[in-house]
Short mmCIF file of C-alpha atoms and ligand atoms in Angstrom, two decimals:
data_model
loop_
_atom_site.label_atom_id
_atom_site.label_comp_id
_atom_site.label_asym_id
_atom_site.label_seq_id
_atom_site.Cartn_x
_atom_site.Cartn_y
_atom_site.Cartn_z
CA MET A 1 -28.27 -26.44 -13.49
CA SER A 2 -25.77 -25.38 -10.70
CA LYS A 3 -24.19 -21.80 -11.10
CA PRO A 4 -20.68 -21.67 -12.45
CA LYS A 5 -18.15 -21.44 -9.49
CA ILE A 6 -15.95 -18.27 -9.61
CA VAL A 7 -13.01 -18.15 -7.21
CA ILE A 8 -11.32 -14.82 -6.45
CA LEU A 9 -7.96 -15.07 -4.80
CA GLY A 10 -6.97 -11.82 -2.88
CA GLY A 11 -9.33 -9.31 -1.26
CA GLY A 12 -7.40 -6.12 -2.19
CA PHE A 13 -8.16 -3.55 -4.84
CA GLY A 14 -8.37 -6.15 -7.70
CA GLY A 15 -10.37 -8.86 -5.61
CA ILE A 16 -12.95 -6.72 -3.73
CA PHE A 17 -13.90 -4.72 -6.62
CA THR A 18 -14.27 -7.77 -8.98
CA ALA A 19 -16.26 -9.56 -6.19
CA LEU A 20 -18.61 -6.50 -5.96
CA GLU A 21 -19.06 -6.54 -9.75
CA LEU A 22 -19.96 -10.28 -9.72
CA ALA A 23 -22.00 -10.65 -6.62
CA GLY A 24 -25.08 -12.57 -7.44
CA ALA A 25 -24.08 -13.30 -11.09
CA ALA A 26 -22.70 -16.83 -9.95
CA ASP A 27 -21.40 -18.81 -6.98
CA VAL A 28 -18.69 -16.46 -5.98
CA SER A 29 -16.06 -17.17 -3.36
CA LEU A 30 -13.53 -14.60 -2.26
CA VAL A 31 -10.41 -16.14 -0.67
CA THR A 32 -8.30 -13.76 1.28
CA ASP A 33 -5.93 -13.95 4.29
CA ALA A 34 -7.41 -11.12 6.26
CA ASP A 35 -11.04 -10.25 7.48
CA HIS A 36 -10.76 -6.71 6.15
CA PHE A 37 -10.02 -4.87 2.87
CA LEU A 38 -7.24 -2.19 3.10
CA PHE A 39 -7.42 1.08 1.25
CA THR A 40 -3.66 1.22 1.08
CA PRO A 41 -3.20 4.79 -0.17
CA MET A 42 -4.46 6.11 3.38
CA LEU A 43 -2.29 3.87 5.38
CA TYR A 44 -0.15 6.84 6.16
CA GLU A 45 -3.23 8.80 7.55
CA TYR A 46 -3.87 5.60 9.75
CA LEU A 47 -0.30 5.90 11.07
CA SER A 48 -1.01 9.39 12.07
CA GLY A 49 -4.33 8.92 13.49
CA GLU A 50 -6.06 11.30 10.82
CA VAL A 51 -8.29 8.26 9.93
CA ALA A 52 -9.29 5.41 12.04
CA ALA A 53 -9.02 1.64 11.08
CA TRP A 54 -12.78 1.33 10.25
CA HIS A 55 -12.59 4.11 7.70
CA ILE A 56 -9.86 2.54 5.51
CA ALA A 57 -10.16 -1.18 6.56
CA PRO A 58 -13.90 -2.11 6.51
CA ARG A 59 -14.60 -5.88 7.17
CA TYR A 60 -15.46 -7.95 4.09
CA ASP A 61 -18.63 -9.04 5.75
CA GLU A 62 -19.69 -5.41 5.84
CA LEU A 63 -18.91 -4.87 2.17
CA LEU A 64 -20.14 -7.99 0.72
CA ASN A 65 -23.61 -9.57 1.17
CA GLU A 66 -24.33 -13.27 1.26
CA ASP A 67 -24.10 -13.31 -2.55
CA VAL A 68 -20.28 -13.86 -2.05
CA HIS A 69 -18.66 -16.56 0.28
CA ILE A 70 -15.90 -15.08 2.22
CA VAL A 71 -13.20 -17.71 2.78
CA GLN A 72 -10.55 -16.41 5.19
CA SER A 73 -7.47 -18.51 4.46
CA VAL A 74 -4.01 -18.21 2.94
CA VAL A 75 -3.71 -19.65 -0.66
CA THR A 76 -0.74 -21.95 -0.72
CA ALA A 77 -0.82 -23.08 -4.41
CA VAL A 78 -3.00 -23.01 -7.68
CA ASP A 79 -2.98 -25.92 -9.99
CA LEU A 80 -4.23 -24.66 -13.46
CA LYS A 81 -4.65 -28.11 -14.92
CA SER A 82 -6.89 -29.64 -12.18
CA GLN A 83 -8.61 -26.19 -11.53
CA THR A 84 -7.97 -26.34 -7.82
CA VAL A 85 -6.80 -23.92 -5.31
CA ALA A 86 -4.95 -25.25 -2.15
CA LEU A 87 -5.49 -23.47 1.15
CA GLU A 88 -3.60 -23.43 4.49
CA ASN A 89 -5.92 -25.52 7.08
CA SER A 90 -8.97 -25.67 4.75
CA GLN A 91 -10.24 -28.03 2.09
CA PRO A 92 -9.07 -27.18 -1.45
CA LEU A 93 -11.45 -25.33 -3.67
CA ASN A 94 -12.45 -26.14 -7.18
CA TYR A 95 -13.29 -23.37 -9.77
CA ASP A 96 -14.78 -23.03 -13.14
CA VAL A 97 -13.41 -19.46 -13.38
CA LEU A 98 -10.43 -18.16 -11.39
CA VAL A 99 -9.56 -14.47 -10.68
CA LEU A 100 -5.91 -14.09 -9.52
CA ALA A 101 -5.52 -10.87 -7.45
CA LEU A 102 -2.98 -11.68 -4.82
CA GLY A 103 -0.98 -8.49 -5.04
CA GLY A 104 2.70 -8.09 -4.32
CA ILE A 105 4.80 -8.44 -1.11
CA THR A 106 7.79 -6.37 0.00
CA ASN A 107 10.90 -6.85 -1.94
CA TYR A 108 14.11 -6.59 0.36
CA VAL A 109 16.07 -7.19 -2.86
CA GLY A 110 18.47 -9.39 -0.90
CA VAL A 111 20.01 -6.76 1.37
CA GLU A 112 21.60 -8.36 4.48
CA GLY A 113 19.33 -8.20 7.50
CA ALA A 114 16.53 -6.10 5.71
CA GLU A 115 13.88 -8.78 5.98
CA GLU A 116 14.75 -9.58 9.49
CA PHE A 117 15.40 -6.07 10.93
CA SER A 118 13.40 -3.58 8.91
CA MET A 119 9.64 -2.96 9.04
CA PRO A 120 7.47 -3.42 6.09
CA PHE A 121 4.72 -0.89 5.69
CA ARG A 122 1.75 -2.62 3.86
CA LYS A 123 -0.94 -3.59 6.51
CA LEU A 124 -2.60 -2.04 9.50
CA ALA A 125 -0.47 -4.04 11.74
CA HIS A 126 2.63 -2.58 10.28
CA ALA A 127 1.47 0.90 10.87
CA ASP A 128 0.72 -0.04 14.53
CA ASN A 129 4.14 -1.62 14.84
CA LEU A 130 5.87 1.56 13.44
CA ARG A 131 3.73 3.90 15.65
CA ARG A 132 4.82 1.75 18.63
CA ARG A 133 8.42 2.00 17.74
CA MET A 134 8.31 5.75 17.36
CA VAL A 135 6.57 6.06 20.79
CA ALA A 136 9.15 3.65 22.40
CA ALA A 137 12.01 5.70 21.07
CA LEU A 138 10.47 9.00 22.50
CA ASP A 139 9.71 7.29 25.81
CA ARG A 140 13.38 6.29 26.16
CA ILE A 141 14.44 10.00 26.07
CA PRO A 142 15.03 11.46 29.52
CA PRO A 143 13.94 15.20 29.65
CA ASP A 144 17.41 16.52 30.32
CA PHE A 145 19.13 14.57 27.47
CA ALA A 146 21.45 16.70 25.23
CA PRO A 147 20.22 17.60 21.75
CA GLN A 148 22.89 15.62 19.96
CA ASP A 149 22.08 12.45 22.05
CA VAL A 150 18.30 12.87 21.52
CA ARG A 151 18.77 13.10 17.82
CA ARG A 152 20.91 9.94 17.71
CA GLU A 153 18.33 8.00 19.83
CA VAL A 154 15.41 9.18 17.66
CA THR A 155 16.66 8.53 14.17
CA PHE A 156 14.46 6.70 11.88
CA ALA A 157 15.33 5.72 8.07
CA VAL A 158 12.88 5.06 5.36
CA VAL A 159 14.33 2.97 2.47
CA GLY A 160 13.08 4.05 -0.95
CA ALA A 161 11.97 7.53 -1.95
CA GLY A 162 9.19 6.47 -4.19
CA ALA A 163 5.72 7.94 -3.51
CA SER A 164 5.39 5.53 -0.43
CA GLY A 165 8.84 6.49 1.07
CA CYS A 166 8.18 10.21 0.61
CA GLU A 167 4.64 10.08 2.05
CA LEU A 168 5.77 7.99 4.95
CA SER A 169 8.88 9.85 5.93
CA THR A 170 7.11 13.27 5.90
CA LYS A 171 4.29 11.77 7.99
CA MET A 172 6.85 10.32 10.50
CA ALA A 173 8.80 13.50 10.67
CA ASP A 174 5.70 15.74 11.30
CA LEU A 175 4.53 13.34 14.01
CA LEU A 176 8.01 13.14 15.72
CA HIS A 177 8.51 16.93 15.63
CA ASP A 178 5.03 17.45 17.17
CA ALA A 179 5.86 14.90 19.95
CA PHE A 180 9.12 16.70 20.66
CA LYS A 181 7.21 20.06 21.21
CA ARG A 182 4.56 18.30 23.34
CA ARG A 183 7.23 16.58 25.41
CA ALA A 184 9.48 19.59 25.64
CA LEU A 185 12.47 17.45 24.37
CA HIS A 186 15.82 19.22 23.44
CA GLY A 187 16.87 19.16 19.81
CA GLU A 188 15.18 17.42 16.99
CA PRO A 189 14.27 14.06 15.81
CA ARG A 190 16.08 12.70 12.59
CA VAL A 191 14.19 11.06 9.65
CA LEU A 192 16.01 10.06 6.63
CA VAL A 193 14.81 8.92 3.21
CA ILE A 194 17.30 6.93 1.25
CA GLU A 195 17.01 6.25 -2.45
CA LEU A 196 19.07 4.62 -5.02
CA ALA A 197 18.17 6.69 -7.86
CA ASP A 198 19.33 10.26 -8.40
CA ARG A 199 16.04 11.93 -7.44
CA VAL A 200 12.95 11.38 -5.21
CA VAL A 201 9.72 9.98 -6.61
CA PRO A 202 11.72 8.84 -9.67
CA GLY A 203 8.63 7.45 -11.51
CA MET A 204 6.69 10.71 -11.36
CA GLY A 205 6.60 13.85 -13.39
CA ASP A 206 8.58 17.02 -12.50
CA GLN A 207 5.36 18.94 -11.46
CA ILE A 208 4.49 16.68 -8.60
CA ARG A 209 8.09 16.18 -7.68
CA GLU A 210 8.47 19.89 -6.84
CA PHE A 211 5.65 19.58 -4.26
CA VAL A 212 7.26 16.42 -2.88
CA GLU A 213 10.70 18.04 -2.48
CA ASP A 214 9.17 21.03 -0.86
CA ALA A 215 7.20 18.86 1.71
CA LEU A 216 10.35 16.77 2.52
CA HIS A 217 12.09 20.17 3.11
CA GLN A 218 9.29 21.65 5.23
CA SER A 219 9.04 18.43 7.24
CA ARG A 220 12.77 18.40 7.63
CA VAL A 221 13.39 14.96 6.25
CA GLU A 222 16.92 14.29 5.29
CA VAL A 223 17.13 13.26 1.51
CA HIS A 224 19.98 10.76 0.42
CA THR A 225 19.72 10.05 -3.21
CA ASN A 226 22.24 7.96 -5.20
CA THR A 227 22.57 5.92 -2.05
CA ARG A 228 22.40 2.20 -1.50
CA VAL A 229 21.52 0.59 1.80
CA VAL A 230 23.82 -2.52 2.23
CA LYS A 231 22.95 -3.87 5.59
CA VAL A 232 20.29 -3.57 8.41
CA THR A 233 20.94 -4.66 11.98
CA PRO A 234 18.60 -4.40 15.01
CA ASP A 235 19.84 -0.93 15.75
CA GLU A 236 21.85 0.14 12.86
CA LEU A 237 21.81 0.80 9.03
CA THR A 238 24.80 0.73 6.61
CA PHE A 239 24.57 2.64 3.42
CA GLU A 240 26.88 3.36 0.50
CA HIS A 241 27.30 6.59 -1.37
CA GLU A 242 29.84 7.34 -4.00
CA GLY A 243 31.85 4.26 -2.99
CA ARG A 244 31.93 5.27 0.85
CA GLN A 245 30.09 3.26 3.38
CA GLU A 246 28.57 4.78 6.49
CA ASN A 247 27.01 3.20 9.54
CA LEU A 248 24.00 5.03 11.15
CA LYS A 249 22.58 4.11 14.57
CA THR A 250 18.72 3.88 14.10
CA ALA A 251 15.74 3.46 16.23
CA GLY A 252 13.89 1.95 13.40
CA VAL A 253 14.14 1.30 9.55
CA VAL A 254 11.05 1.09 7.26
CA TRP A 255 11.38 -0.60 3.98
CA THR A 256 9.44 0.77 1.05
CA GLY A 257 12.05 -0.23 -1.35
CA GLY A 258 10.18 -2.36 -3.70
CA VAL A 259 7.46 -4.91 -4.44
CA LYS A 260 7.83 -8.57 -5.66
CA MET A 261 5.51 -11.25 -6.61
CA SER A 262 3.84 -13.58 -4.05
CA PRO A 263 5.29 -17.06 -3.81
CA VAL A 264 1.96 -18.44 -5.12
CA ILE A 265 2.35 -16.59 -8.36
CA GLU A 266 6.20 -17.30 -8.52
CA GLN A 267 5.31 -21.05 -8.59
CA LEU A 268 2.31 -20.72 -10.94
CA ASP A 269 2.83 -22.56 -14.19
CA ALA A 270 1.95 -19.69 -16.51
CA GLU A 271 3.51 -17.21 -18.90
CA LYS A 272 5.26 -14.36 -17.18
CA ASN A 273 7.45 -11.38 -18.14
CA LYS A 274 11.12 -10.80 -16.83
CA ARG A 275 9.86 -9.31 -13.64
CA GLY A 276 7.67 -12.44 -12.96
CA LEU A 277 4.37 -10.56 -13.77
CA LEU A 278 1.74 -12.87 -15.35
CA MET A 279 1.18 -11.94 -18.96
CA VAL A 280 -2.52 -11.32 -19.54
CA LYS A 281 -4.43 -10.59 -22.72
CA PRO A 282 -6.08 -7.18 -23.19
CA THR A 283 -9.17 -9.08 -21.84
CA LEU A 284 -7.15 -9.91 -18.54
CA GLN A 285 -7.20 -13.60 -19.41
CA LEU A 286 -4.16 -15.81 -19.15
CA SER A 287 -3.10 -16.61 -22.73
CA GLN A 288 -3.24 -20.37 -22.14
CA HIS A 289 -6.12 -20.54 -19.62
CA PHE A 290 -9.11 -18.49 -20.80
CA ASN A 291 -11.17 -19.19 -17.58
CA VAL A 292 -8.41 -17.46 -15.61
CA PHE A 293 -8.22 -13.80 -15.20
CA ALA A 294 -5.47 -11.93 -13.48
CA LEU A 295 -5.34 -8.23 -12.46
CA GLY A 296 -3.59 -5.82 -10.22
CA ASP A 297 0.09 -5.82 -9.12
CA ILE A 298 0.73 -9.41 -10.37
CA ALA A 299 -0.37 -8.88 -14.00
CA PHE A 300 1.38 -7.32 -16.86
CA PHE A 301 -1.44 -5.59 -18.63
CA PRO A 302 -0.47 -4.30 -22.11
CA ASP A 303 -2.82 -1.49 -22.65
CA ALA A 304 -2.44 0.93 -19.77
CA THR A 305 -0.35 4.13 -19.32
CA PRO A 306 3.05 2.96 -18.01
CA THR A 307 2.89 5.00 -14.76
CA LEU A 308 -0.19 3.10 -13.69
CA ALA A 309 1.82 -0.08 -13.24
CA GLY A 310 1.64 -1.42 -9.65
CA THR A 311 -1.19 0.95 -8.56
CA ALA A 312 -4.47 0.77 -7.03
CA GLN A 313 -5.86 2.90 -9.56
CA LEU A 314 -5.09 0.27 -12.20
CA ALA A 315 -6.37 -2.75 -10.25
CA PHE A 316 -9.46 -0.72 -9.36
CA GLN A 317 -10.11 0.00 -13.06
CA GLN A 318 -9.37 -3.48 -14.15
CA ALA A 319 -11.82 -4.95 -11.61
CA SER A 320 -14.68 -3.59 -13.64
CA LEU A 321 -13.33 -5.01 -16.84
CA ALA A 322 -12.80 -8.37 -15.22
CA GLY A 323 -16.23 -8.44 -13.78
CA ARG A 324 -17.77 -7.56 -17.27
CA ASN A 325 -15.59 -10.10 -19.06
CA ILE A 326 -16.27 -12.80 -16.61
CA LYS A 327 -19.92 -12.40 -17.12
CA ALA A 328 -19.45 -12.36 -21.02
CA TYR A 329 -17.24 -15.49 -20.78
CA MET A 330 -19.98 -17.36 -18.83
CA GLU A 331 -22.54 -16.34 -21.24
CA GLY A 332 -20.46 -17.14 -24.26
CA ASN A 333 -20.44 -13.66 -25.51
CA GLU A 334 -17.51 -11.61 -26.83
CA LEU A 335 -15.05 -10.26 -24.21
CA HIS A 336 -14.06 -6.59 -24.06
CA THR A 337 -10.76 -4.68 -23.94
CA LYS A 338 -9.98 -1.31 -22.50
CA HIS A 339 -7.29 1.16 -22.36
CA PHE A 340 -6.48 2.60 -18.87
CA GLU A 341 -5.37 6.04 -18.28
CA GLU A 342 -4.18 7.96 -14.97
CA LEU A 343 -7.09 8.97 -12.85
CA GLY A 344 -4.84 11.62 -11.26
CA GLU A 345 -2.19 11.29 -8.39
CA ALA A 346 -2.79 12.22 -4.87
CA LEU A 347 0.12 12.13 -2.22
CA SER A 348 -0.06 12.66 1.44
CA LEU A 349 2.89 14.76 2.44
CA GLY A 350 3.08 15.10 6.26
CA THR A 351 0.13 15.95 8.46
CA GLU A 352 -0.73 19.19 7.01
CA ARG A 353 -0.09 18.89 3.17
CA ALA A 354 -0.69 16.97 0.18
CA ALA A 355 -0.15 17.24 -3.56
CA VAL A 356 -2.74 16.42 -6.11
CA LEU A 357 -2.22 15.91 -9.88
CA THR A 358 -5.32 15.96 -11.85
CA GLY A 359 -6.03 16.93 -15.53
CA GLY A 360 -2.38 17.53 -16.05
CA LYS A 361 -2.18 20.22 -13.17
CA ALA A 362 -0.56 19.87 -9.90
CA PHE A 363 -1.51 21.66 -6.71
CA GLY A 364 -0.44 21.35 -3.16
CA GLY A 365 -0.76 22.47 0.47
CA ALA A 366 -3.69 22.33 2.84
CA LEU A 367 -6.22 22.62 -0.07
CA ALA A 368 -4.74 19.45 -1.72
CA ARG A 369 -5.00 17.67 1.58
CA GLN A 370 -8.81 18.39 1.66
CA ALA A 371 -8.97 17.35 -2.10
CA ARG A 372 -7.25 14.10 -1.26
CA PHE A 373 -9.86 13.25 1.33
CA ALA A 374 -12.73 13.99 -0.88
CA LEU A 375 -11.19 12.04 -3.85
CA TYR A 376 -10.49 9.08 -1.61
CA THR A 377 -14.00 8.98 -0.26
CA SER A 378 -15.29 8.45 -3.73
CA ARG A 379 -12.89 5.60 -4.24
CA LEU A 380 -13.85 3.54 -1.26
CA PRO A 381 -15.80 0.38 -1.90
CA THR A 382 -19.58 0.53 -1.68
CA TRP A 383 -21.91 3.52 -1.43
CA HIS A 384 -22.76 2.67 2.08
CA HIS A 385 -19.27 2.79 3.31
CA ARG A 386 -18.43 5.85 1.37
CA LEU A 387 -21.29 7.79 3.00
CA ARG A 388 -20.41 6.54 6.51
CA VAL A 389 -16.77 7.51 6.00
CA GLY A 390 -17.50 10.92 4.21
CA ALA A 391 -19.99 11.86 7.08
CA SER A 392 -17.43 10.98 9.70
CA TRP A 393 -14.43 12.97 8.01
CA PHE A 394 -16.87 15.87 7.49
CA PHE A 395 -18.40 15.96 10.95
CA GLU A 396 -15.71 14.63 13.17
CA GLY A 397 -12.61 15.92 11.32
CA THR A 398 -9.34 14.35 10.31
CA THR A 399 -6.99 15.78 12.89
CA PRO A 400 -3.82 13.67 13.64
CA GLN A 401 -3.45 11.78 16.83
CA PRO A 402 -0.11 12.91 18.62
CA LEU A 403 2.30 10.23 19.62
CA LEU A 404 1.65 9.89 23.35
CA PRO A 405 3.53 8.13 25.92
CA LEU A 406 2.83 4.25 26.01
CA GLY A 407 -0.26 3.68 28.15
CA PHE A 408 -1.91 6.83 26.76
CA GLU A 409 -1.59 5.87 23.24
CA ARG A 410 -4.59 4.62 20.95
C1 FAD B 501 1.42 1.76 1.80
C2 FAD B 501 0.94 1.85 0.40
C3 FAD B 501 0.37 2.93 -0.21
C4 FAD B 501 -0.07 2.82 -1.57
N1 FAD B 501 -0.59 3.90 -1.97
C5 FAD B 501 -1.06 3.97 -3.24
C6 FAD B 501 -1.63 5.15 -3.98
O1 FAD B 501 -1.58 6.31 -3.20
N2 FAD B 501 -2.18 5.12 -4.97
C7 FAD B 501 -2.03 3.97 -5.80
O2 FAD B 501 -2.59 3.94 -6.94
N3 FAD B 501 -1.61 2.70 -5.40
C8 FAD B 501 -1.01 2.82 -4.08
N4 FAD B 501 -0.47 1.63 -3.49
C9 FAD B 501 -0.42 0.48 -4.42
C10 FAD B 501 -1.65 -0.42 -4.27
O3 FAD B 501 -1.95 -0.59 -3.07
C11 FAD B 501 -1.47 -1.60 -5.16
O4 FAD B 501 -1.09 -1.34 -6.40
C12 FAD B 501 -2.90 -2.34 -5.18
O5 FAD B 501 -3.31 -2.62 -3.79
C13 FAD B 501 -2.90 -3.52 -6.00
O6 FAD B 501 -4.12 -4.27 -5.88
P1 FAD B 501 -4.04 -5.75 -5.97
O7 FAD B 501 -5.49 -6.20 -5.93
O8 FAD B 501 -3.24 -6.25 -7.06
O9 FAD B 501 -3.34 -6.21 -4.74
P2 FAD B 501 -3.44 -5.91 -3.19
O10 FAD B 501 -4.50 -4.83 -3.05
O11 FAD B 501 -2.23 -6.00 -2.36
O12 FAD B 501 -4.49 -7.15 -2.59
C14 FAD B 501 -3.94 -8.48 -2.51
C15 FAD B 501 -4.69 -9.13 -1.46
O13 FAD B 501 -4.34 -10.48 -1.48
C16 FAD B 501 -4.11 -10.96 -0.16
N5 FAD B 501 -3.21 -12.07 -0.35
C17 FAD B 501 -2.04 -12.03 -0.71
N6 FAD B 501 -1.39 -13.24 -0.72
C18 FAD B 501 -2.50 -14.16 -0.23
C19 FAD B 501 -2.49 -15.49 0.05
N7 FAD B 501 -1.44 -16.31 -0.30
N8 FAD B 501 -3.64 -16.04 0.38
C20 FAD B 501 -4.63 -15.24 0.74
N9 FAD B 501 -4.72 -13.99 0.63
C21 FAD B 501 -3.53 -13.32 -0.03
C22 FAD B 501 -3.57 -9.70 0.54
O14 FAD B 501 -3.66 -9.80 1.99
C23 FAD B 501 -4.38 -8.69 0.06
O15 FAD B 501 -5.58 -8.54 0.64
C24 FAD B 501 0.01 1.53 -2.23
C25 FAD B 501 0.50 0.49 -1.69
C26 FAD B 501 0.94 0.53 -0.30
C27 FAD B 501 1.46 -0.65 0.27
#
């Protein structure tokens, strides 16, 4: 008898860890649009050169053995009735069991020009692009430029002061300040973080916010809360605060302002909540399709601490439940449920600091930076990869790579 066909869509946190759980248990295919996994929590350290691409973005063929077929393609549609997945430039795939783990995409919330002219920050290529933009802005400055002109030419804005916006803006500010010193430029770079809510990291507790606010201050990031971005152009940003609009000349705008569902999930004929998230049972199954499991950023899971919504932590924890339940489903056994709790928070704040919240206690500074590296080593996929990366960080270090003039850059 042939093995049941399991098709996993998406090779991020939900997809890769489910694939690792199921490898060998059935005929498993992992469909994903890239050739590598990405450990997104360390994309900031990749931007600054503290880590290399191979540390945080191992190739799927290095993580998975031949028990999992890797199909590198873009999923264009899923038909739950005929149990078929349509792919770009490839034959459709049929499945017995489907795992939906397609994650989210950047949400520009309809702001004029935002999608065309601001930079997303979700992939290695986005970090490379942003680094190039910072280098290009620095390279344009003649050594004798007056401080106020320099400041205007090297102005970057980050939209959204959630964890991502604060981690990114502090990292960018530290890199730019360092480059100013190395290049002996007059004045200072300007990095702003712009937030609609009345505080930074609005979804996080006060303890960790204190460390974030301190880091933003130390990295000299300008914080604009209660502020709405209304327009982005190639070299300008318009924002509104207390009813007044202001235009700001920028060398680059990065958009970390939100996440929305992938178009494939938007078009899927299944039960969703108001935000478009797939409603899943506590077993991770879709309510009307018991052979379809959904997890990660696209699924509304009823039994998790609310702060876990939309996090790698949740997708990672759900993957082991998904793997276990898919095996039980195939064997005709009872499926399990699980309550998911916070595993702790770790934020990278600039190139020298971090903040870690664990066991209800927060700590910051250089020690937290080390703790974050240690914690994340243990969360990378596969023992083999963890050991290689852990050894590299321990023996070769995690020093940032300065923003060098184009031609000398990495
Ligand atoms: C910069 C950044 C930093 C973050 N930091 C943290 C953090 O510190 N802690 C934390 O808990 N969470 C963090 N997150 C959130 C975390 O990355 C997500 O919650 C997590 O990745 C969700 O896992 P997922 O499996 O649902 O989706 P993803 O990990 O996004 O995986 C989805 C996968 O599907 C692929 N895909 C999408 N559409 C298609 C398609 N049509 N065809 C084929 N493949 C497709 C994508 O390329 C991707 O590989 C961060 C996110 C970002 C962007």
